[in-house]
mmCIF file of N, CA and C in Angstrom:
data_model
loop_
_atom_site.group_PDB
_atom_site.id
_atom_site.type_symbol
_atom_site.label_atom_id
_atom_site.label_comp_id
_atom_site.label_asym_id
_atom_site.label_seq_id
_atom_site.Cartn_x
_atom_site.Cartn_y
_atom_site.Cartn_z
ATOM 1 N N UNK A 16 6.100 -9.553 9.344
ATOM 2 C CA UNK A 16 4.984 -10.368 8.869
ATOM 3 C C UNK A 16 3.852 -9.443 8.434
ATOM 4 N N UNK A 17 3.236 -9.578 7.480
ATOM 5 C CA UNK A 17 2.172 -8.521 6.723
ATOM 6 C C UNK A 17 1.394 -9.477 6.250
ATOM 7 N N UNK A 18 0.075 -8.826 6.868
ATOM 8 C CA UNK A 18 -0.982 -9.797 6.322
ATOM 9 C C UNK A 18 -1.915 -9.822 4.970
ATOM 10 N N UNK A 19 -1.996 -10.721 4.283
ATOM 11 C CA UNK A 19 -3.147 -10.752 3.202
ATOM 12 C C UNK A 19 -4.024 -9.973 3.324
ATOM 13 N N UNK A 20 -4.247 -9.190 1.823
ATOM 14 C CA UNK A 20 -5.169 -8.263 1.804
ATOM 15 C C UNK A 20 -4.511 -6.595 2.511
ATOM 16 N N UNK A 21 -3.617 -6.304 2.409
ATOM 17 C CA UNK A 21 -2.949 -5.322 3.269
ATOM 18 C C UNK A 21 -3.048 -4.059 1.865
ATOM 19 N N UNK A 22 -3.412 -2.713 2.294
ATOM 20 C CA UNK A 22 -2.497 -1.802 1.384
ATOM 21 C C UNK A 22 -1.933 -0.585 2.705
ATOM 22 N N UNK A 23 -0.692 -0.241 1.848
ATOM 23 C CA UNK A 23 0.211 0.443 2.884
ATOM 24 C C UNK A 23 0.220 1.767 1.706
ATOM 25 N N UNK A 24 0.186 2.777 2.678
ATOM 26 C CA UNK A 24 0.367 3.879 2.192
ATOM 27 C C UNK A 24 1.623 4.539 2.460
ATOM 28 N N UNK A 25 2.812 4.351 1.796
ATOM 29 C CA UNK A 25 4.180 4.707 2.238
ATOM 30 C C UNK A 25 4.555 6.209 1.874
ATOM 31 N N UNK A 26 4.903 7.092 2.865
ATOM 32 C CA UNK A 26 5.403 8.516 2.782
ATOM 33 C C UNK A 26 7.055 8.469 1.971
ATOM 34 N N UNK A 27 7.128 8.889 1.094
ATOM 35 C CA UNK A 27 8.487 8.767 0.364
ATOM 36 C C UNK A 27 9.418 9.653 0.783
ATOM 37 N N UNK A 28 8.937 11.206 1.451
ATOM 38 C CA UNK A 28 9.786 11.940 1.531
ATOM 39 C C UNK A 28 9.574 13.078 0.423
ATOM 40 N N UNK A 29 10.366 14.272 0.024
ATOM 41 C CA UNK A 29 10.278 14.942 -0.786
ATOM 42 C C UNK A 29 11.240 15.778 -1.604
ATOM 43 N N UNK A 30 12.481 14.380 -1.729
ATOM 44 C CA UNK A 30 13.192 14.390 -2.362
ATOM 45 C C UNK A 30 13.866 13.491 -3.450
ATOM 46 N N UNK A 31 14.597 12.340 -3.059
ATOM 47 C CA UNK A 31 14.714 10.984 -4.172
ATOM 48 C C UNK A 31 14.070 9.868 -3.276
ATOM 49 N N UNK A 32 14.935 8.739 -3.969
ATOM 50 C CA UNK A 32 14.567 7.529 -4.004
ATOM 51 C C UNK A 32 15.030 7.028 -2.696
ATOM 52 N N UNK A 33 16.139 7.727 -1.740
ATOM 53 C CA UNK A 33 16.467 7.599 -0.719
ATOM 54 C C UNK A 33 16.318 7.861 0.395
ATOM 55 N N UNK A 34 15.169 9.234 0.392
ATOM 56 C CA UNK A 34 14.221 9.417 1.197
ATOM 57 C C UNK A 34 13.023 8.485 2.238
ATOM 58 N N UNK A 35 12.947 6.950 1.407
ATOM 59 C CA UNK A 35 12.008 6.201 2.068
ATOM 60 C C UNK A 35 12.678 5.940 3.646
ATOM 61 N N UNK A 36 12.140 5.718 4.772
ATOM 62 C CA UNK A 36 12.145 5.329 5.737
ATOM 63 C C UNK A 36 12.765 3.648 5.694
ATOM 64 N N UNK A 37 12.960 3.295 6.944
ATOM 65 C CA UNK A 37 13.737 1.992 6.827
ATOM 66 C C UNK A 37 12.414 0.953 6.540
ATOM 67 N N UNK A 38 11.787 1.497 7.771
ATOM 68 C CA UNK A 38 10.121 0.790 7.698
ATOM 69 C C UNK A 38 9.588 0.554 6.301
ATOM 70 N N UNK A 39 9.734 1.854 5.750
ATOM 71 C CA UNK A 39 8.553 1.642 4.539
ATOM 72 C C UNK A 39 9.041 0.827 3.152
ATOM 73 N N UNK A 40 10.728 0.834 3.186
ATOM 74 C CA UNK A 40 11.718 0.000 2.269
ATOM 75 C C UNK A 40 11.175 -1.633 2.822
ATOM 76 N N UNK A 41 11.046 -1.621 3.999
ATOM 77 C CA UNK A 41 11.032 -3.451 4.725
ATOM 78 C C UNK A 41 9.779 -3.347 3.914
ATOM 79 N N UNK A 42 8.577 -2.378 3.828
ATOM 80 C CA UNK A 42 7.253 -2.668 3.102
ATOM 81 C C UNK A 42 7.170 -2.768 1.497
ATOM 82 N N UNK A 43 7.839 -1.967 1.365
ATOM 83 C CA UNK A 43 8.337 -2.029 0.031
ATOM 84 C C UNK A 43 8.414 -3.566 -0.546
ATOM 85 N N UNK A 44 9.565 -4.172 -0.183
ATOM 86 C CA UNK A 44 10.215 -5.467 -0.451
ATOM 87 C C UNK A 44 9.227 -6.259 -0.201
ATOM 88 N N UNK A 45 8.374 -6.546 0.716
ATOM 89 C CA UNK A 45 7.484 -7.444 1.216
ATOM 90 C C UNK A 45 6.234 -7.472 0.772
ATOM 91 N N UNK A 46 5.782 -6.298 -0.191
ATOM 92 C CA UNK A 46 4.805 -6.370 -0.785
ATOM 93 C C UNK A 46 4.484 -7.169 -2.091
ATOM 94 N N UNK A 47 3.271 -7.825 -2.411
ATOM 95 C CA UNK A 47 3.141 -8.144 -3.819
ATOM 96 C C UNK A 47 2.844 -7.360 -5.416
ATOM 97 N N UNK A 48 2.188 -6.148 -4.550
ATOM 98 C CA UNK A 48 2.321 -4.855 -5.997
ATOM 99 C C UNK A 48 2.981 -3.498 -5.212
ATOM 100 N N UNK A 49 3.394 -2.825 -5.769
ATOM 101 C CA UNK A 49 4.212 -1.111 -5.789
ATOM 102 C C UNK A 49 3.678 -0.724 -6.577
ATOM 103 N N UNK A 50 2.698 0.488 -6.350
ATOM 104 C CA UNK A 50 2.400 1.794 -7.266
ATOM 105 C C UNK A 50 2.964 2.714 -6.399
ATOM 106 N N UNK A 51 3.487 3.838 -7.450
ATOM 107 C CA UNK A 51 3.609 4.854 -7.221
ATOM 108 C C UNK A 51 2.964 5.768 -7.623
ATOM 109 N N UNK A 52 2.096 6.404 -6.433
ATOM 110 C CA UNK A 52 1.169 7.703 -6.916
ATOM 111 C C UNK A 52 1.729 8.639 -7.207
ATOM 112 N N UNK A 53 1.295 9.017 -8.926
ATOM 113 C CA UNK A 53 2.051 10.192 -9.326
ATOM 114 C C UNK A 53 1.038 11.394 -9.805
ATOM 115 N N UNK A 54 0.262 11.526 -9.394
ATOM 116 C CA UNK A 54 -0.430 12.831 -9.919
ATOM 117 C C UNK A 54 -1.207 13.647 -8.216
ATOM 118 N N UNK A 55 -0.720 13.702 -7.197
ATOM 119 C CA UNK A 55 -0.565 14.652 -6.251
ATOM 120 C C UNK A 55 0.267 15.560 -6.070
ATOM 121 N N UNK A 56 1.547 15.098 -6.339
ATOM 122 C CA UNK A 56 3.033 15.497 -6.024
ATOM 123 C C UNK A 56 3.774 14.822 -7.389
ATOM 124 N N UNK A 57 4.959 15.546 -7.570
ATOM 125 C CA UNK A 57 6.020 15.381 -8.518
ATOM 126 C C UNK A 57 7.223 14.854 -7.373
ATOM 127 N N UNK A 58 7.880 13.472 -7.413
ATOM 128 C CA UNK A 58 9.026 13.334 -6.727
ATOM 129 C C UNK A 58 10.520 13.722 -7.736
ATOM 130 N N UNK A 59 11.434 14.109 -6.842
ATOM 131 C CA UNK A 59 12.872 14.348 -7.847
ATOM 132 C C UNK A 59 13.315 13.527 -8.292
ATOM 133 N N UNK A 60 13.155 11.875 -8.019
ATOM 134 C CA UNK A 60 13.094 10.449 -8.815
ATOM 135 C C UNK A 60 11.840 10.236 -9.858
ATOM 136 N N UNK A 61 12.322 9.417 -10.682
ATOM 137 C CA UNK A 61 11.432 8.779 -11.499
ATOM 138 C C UNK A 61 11.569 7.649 -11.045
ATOM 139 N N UNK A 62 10.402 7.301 -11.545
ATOM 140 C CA UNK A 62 9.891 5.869 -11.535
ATOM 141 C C UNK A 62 11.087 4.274 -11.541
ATOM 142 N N UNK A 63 11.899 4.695 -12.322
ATOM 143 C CA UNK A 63 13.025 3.873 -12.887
ATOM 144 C C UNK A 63 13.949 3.712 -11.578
ATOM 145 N N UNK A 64 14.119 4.874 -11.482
ATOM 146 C CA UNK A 64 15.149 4.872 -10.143
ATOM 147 C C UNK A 64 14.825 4.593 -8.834
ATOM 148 N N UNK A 65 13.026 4.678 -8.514
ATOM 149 C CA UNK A 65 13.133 3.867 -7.351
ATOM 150 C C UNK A 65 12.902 2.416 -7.637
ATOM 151 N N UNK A 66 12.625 1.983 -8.682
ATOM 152 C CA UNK A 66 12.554 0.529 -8.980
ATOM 153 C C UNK A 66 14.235 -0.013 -9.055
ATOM 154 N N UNK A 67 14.570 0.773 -9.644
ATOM 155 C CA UNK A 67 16.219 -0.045 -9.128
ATOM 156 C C UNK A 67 16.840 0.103 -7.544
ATOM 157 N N UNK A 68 16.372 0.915 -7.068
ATOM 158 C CA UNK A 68 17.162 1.355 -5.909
ATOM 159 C C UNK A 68 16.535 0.501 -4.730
ATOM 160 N N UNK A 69 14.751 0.104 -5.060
ATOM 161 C CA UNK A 69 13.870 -0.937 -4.494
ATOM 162 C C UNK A 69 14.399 -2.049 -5.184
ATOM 163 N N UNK A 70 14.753 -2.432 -5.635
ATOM 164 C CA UNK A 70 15.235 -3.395 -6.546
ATOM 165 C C UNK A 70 14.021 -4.047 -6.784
ATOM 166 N N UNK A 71 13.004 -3.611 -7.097
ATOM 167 C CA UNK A 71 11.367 -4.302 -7.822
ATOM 168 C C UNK A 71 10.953 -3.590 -8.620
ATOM 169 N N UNK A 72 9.985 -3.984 -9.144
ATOM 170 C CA UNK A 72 9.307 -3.103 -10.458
ATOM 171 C C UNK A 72 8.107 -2.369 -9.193
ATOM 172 N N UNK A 73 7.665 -0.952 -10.074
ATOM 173 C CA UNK A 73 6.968 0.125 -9.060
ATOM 174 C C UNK A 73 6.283 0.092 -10.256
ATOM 175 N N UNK A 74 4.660 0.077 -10.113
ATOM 176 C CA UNK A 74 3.878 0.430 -11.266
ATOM 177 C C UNK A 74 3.925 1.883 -11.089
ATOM 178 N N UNK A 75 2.785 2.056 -11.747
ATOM 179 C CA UNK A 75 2.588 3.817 -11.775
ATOM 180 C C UNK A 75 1.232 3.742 -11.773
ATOM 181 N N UNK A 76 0.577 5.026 -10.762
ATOM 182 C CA UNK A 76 -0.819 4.997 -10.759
ATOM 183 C C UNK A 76 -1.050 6.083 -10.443
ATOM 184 N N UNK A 77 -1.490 6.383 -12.022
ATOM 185 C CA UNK A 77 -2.192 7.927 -12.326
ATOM 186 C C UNK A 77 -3.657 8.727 -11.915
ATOM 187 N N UNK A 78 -3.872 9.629 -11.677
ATOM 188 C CA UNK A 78 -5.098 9.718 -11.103
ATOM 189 C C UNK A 78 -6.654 8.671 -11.680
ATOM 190 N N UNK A 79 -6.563 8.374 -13.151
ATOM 191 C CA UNK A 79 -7.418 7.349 -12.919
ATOM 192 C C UNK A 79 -7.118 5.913 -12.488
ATOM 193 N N UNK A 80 -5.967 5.787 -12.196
ATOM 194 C CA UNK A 80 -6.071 4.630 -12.061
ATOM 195 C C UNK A 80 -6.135 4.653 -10.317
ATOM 196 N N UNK A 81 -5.819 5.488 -9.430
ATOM 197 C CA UNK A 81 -6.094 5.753 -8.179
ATOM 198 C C UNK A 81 -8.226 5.903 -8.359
ATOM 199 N N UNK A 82 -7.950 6.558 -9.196
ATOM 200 C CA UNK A 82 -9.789 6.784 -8.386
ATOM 201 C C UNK A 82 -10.228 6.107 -9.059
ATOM 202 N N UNK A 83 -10.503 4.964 -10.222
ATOM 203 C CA UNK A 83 -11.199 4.084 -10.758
ATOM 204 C C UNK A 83 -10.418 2.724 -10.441
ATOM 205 N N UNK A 84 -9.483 2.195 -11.045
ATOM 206 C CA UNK A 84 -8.684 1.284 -11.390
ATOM 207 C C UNK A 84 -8.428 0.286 -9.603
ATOM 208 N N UNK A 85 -7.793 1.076 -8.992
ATOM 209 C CA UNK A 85 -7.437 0.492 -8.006
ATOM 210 C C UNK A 85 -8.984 -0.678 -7.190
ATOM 211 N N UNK A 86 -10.219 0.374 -7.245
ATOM 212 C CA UNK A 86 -11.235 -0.788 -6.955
ATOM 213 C C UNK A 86 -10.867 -2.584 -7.150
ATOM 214 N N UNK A 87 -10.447 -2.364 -8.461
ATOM 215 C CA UNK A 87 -10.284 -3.884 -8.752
ATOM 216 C C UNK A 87 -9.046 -4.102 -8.395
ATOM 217 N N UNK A 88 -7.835 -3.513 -8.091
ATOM 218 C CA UNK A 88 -6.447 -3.837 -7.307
ATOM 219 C C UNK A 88 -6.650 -4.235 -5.928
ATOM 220 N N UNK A 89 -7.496 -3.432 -4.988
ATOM 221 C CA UNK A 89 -7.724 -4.125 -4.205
ATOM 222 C C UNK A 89 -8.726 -4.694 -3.740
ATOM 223 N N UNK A 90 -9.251 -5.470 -4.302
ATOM 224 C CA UNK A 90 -9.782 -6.772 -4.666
ATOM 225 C C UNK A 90 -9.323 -7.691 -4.716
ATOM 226 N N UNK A 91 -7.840 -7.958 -4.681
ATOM 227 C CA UNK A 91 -7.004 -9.081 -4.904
ATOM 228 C C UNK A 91 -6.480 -9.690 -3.521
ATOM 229 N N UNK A 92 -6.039 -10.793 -3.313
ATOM 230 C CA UNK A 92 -5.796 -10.756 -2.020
ATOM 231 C C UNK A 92 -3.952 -10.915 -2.130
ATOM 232 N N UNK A 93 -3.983 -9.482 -2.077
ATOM 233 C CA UNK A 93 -2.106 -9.161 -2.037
ATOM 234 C C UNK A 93 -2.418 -8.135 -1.105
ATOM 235 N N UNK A 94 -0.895 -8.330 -1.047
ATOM 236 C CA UNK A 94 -0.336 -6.486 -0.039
ATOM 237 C C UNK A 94 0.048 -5.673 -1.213
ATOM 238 N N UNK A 95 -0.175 -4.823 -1.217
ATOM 239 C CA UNK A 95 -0.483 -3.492 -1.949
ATOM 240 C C UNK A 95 0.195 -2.793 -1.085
ATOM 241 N N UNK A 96 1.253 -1.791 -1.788
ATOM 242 C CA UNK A 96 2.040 -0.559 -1.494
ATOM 243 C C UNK A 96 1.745 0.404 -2.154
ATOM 244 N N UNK A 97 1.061 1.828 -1.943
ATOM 245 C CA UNK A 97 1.060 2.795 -2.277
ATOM 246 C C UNK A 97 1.994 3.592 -1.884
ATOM 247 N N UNK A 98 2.544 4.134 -3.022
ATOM 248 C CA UNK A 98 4.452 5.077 -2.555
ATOM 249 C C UNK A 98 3.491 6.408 -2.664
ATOM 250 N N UNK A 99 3.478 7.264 -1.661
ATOM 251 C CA UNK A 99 3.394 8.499 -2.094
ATOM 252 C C UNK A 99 4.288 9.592 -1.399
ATOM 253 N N UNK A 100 4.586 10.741 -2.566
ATOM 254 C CA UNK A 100 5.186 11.701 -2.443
ATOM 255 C C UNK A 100 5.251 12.632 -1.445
ATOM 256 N N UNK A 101 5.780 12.690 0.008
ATOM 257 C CA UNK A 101 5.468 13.568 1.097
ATOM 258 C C UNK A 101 4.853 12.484 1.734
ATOM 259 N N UNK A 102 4.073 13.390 2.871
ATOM 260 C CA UNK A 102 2.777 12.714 4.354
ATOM 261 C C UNK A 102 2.187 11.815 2.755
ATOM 262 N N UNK A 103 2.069 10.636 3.643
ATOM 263 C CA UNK A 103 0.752 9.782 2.810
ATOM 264 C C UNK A 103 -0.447 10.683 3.588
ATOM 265 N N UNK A 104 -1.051 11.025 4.421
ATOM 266 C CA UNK A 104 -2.016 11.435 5.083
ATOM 267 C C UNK A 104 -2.175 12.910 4.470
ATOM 268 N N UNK A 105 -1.608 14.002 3.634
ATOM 269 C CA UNK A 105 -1.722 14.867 3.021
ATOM 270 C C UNK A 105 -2.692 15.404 2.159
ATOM 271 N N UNK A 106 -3.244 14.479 1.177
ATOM 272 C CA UNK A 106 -3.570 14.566 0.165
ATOM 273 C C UNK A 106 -5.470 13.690 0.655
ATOM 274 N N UNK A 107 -6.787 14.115 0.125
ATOM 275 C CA UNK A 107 -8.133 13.745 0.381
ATOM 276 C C UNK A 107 -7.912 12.275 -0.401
ATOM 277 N N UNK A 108 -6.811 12.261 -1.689
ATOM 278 C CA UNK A 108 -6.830 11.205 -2.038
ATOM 279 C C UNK A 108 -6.397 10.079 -1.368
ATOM 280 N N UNK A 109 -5.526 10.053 -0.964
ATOM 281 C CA UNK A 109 -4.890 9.090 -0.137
ATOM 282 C C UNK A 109 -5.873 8.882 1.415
ATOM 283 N N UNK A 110 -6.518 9.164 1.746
ATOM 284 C CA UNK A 110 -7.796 9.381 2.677
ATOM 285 C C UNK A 110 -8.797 8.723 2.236
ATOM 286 N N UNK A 111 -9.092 9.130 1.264
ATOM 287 C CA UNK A 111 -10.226 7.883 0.079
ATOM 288 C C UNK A 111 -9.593 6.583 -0.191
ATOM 289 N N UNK A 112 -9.068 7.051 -0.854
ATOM 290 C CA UNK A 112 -8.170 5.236 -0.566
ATOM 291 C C UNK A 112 -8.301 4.421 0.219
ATOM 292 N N UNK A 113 -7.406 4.561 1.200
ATOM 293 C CA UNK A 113 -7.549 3.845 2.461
ATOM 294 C C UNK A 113 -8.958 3.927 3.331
ATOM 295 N N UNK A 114 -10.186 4.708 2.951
ATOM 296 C CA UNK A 114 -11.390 4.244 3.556
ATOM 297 C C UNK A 114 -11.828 3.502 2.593
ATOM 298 N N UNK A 115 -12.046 3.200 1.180
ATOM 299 C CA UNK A 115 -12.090 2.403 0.252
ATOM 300 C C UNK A 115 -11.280 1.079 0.620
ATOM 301 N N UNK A 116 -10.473 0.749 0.745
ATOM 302 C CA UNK A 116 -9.778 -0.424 0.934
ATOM 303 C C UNK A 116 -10.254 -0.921 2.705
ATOM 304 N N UNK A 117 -10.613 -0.083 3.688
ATOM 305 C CA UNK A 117 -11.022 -0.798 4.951
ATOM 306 C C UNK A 117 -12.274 -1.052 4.831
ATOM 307 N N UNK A 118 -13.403 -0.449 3.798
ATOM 308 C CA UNK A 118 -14.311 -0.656 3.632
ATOM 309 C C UNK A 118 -14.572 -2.225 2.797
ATOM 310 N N UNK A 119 -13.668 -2.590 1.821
ATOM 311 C CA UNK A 119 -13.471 -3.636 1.765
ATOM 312 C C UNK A 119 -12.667 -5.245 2.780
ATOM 313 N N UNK A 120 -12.829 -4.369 3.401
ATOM 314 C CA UNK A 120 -12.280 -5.630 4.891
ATOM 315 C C UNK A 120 -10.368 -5.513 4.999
ATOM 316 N N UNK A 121 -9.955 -4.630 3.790
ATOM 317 C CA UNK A 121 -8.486 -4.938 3.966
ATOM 318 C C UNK A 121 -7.819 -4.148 5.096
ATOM 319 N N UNK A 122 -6.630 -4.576 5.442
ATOM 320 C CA UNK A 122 -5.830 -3.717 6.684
ATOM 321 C C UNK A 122 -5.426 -2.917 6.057
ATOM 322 N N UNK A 123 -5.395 -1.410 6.699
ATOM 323 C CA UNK A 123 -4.538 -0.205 6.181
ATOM 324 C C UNK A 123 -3.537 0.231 6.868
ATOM 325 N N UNK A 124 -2.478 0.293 6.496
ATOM 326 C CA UNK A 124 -1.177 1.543 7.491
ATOM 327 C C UNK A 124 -0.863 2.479 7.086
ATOM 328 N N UNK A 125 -0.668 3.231 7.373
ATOM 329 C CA UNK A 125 0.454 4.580 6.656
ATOM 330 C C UNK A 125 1.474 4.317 7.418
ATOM 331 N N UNK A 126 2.419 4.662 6.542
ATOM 332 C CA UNK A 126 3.590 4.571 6.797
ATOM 333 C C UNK A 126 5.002 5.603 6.739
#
């Protein structure tokens, strides 16, 4: 059960599309948007292949759309999945994020 207003910061691993955790696939599926942050890290999947292998569409969210764009993503009242490449906790970006999104009242996990 995942509540409204949620963004999850999912650790992918640092290899393919098969790397996700069991956890973060159950988040995966259960979410209402998938971006995949792609300008920290390069994963050995593209985009395509974890959307088939998730069997959902994965947007893509490039550094502006992480540091501008997302404001108004989460704003919405969905669960939001952020896929990132390696530790979600790695990167200052992914740190901003998720104080940006609790600062807006939403729940955060890493995952």
């Amino acid at each position: 059960l995942l509540l409204i207003m949620s963004l999850f910061l999912v650790g992918l691993g640092l290899g393919d599309e098969k790397d996700i955790t069991v956890r973060g696939l159950e988040i995966v599926k259960e979410c209402d948007e998938v971006w995949l942050e792609s300008y920290t890290s390069i994963l050995g999947a593209d985009r395509e292949k974890l959307a088939s292998y998730y069997g959902r569409e994965v947007k893509e969210a490039s550094r502006e759309t992480v540091e501008s764009e997302m404001e108004k993503i989460l704003t919405k009242e969905k669960k939001i999945a952020v896929l990132v490449v390696g530790d979600p906790l790695c990167a200052t970006t992914h740190t901003d994020l998720a104080l940006r999104a609790r600062s807006r009242g939403l729940h955060v996990e890493f995952i």
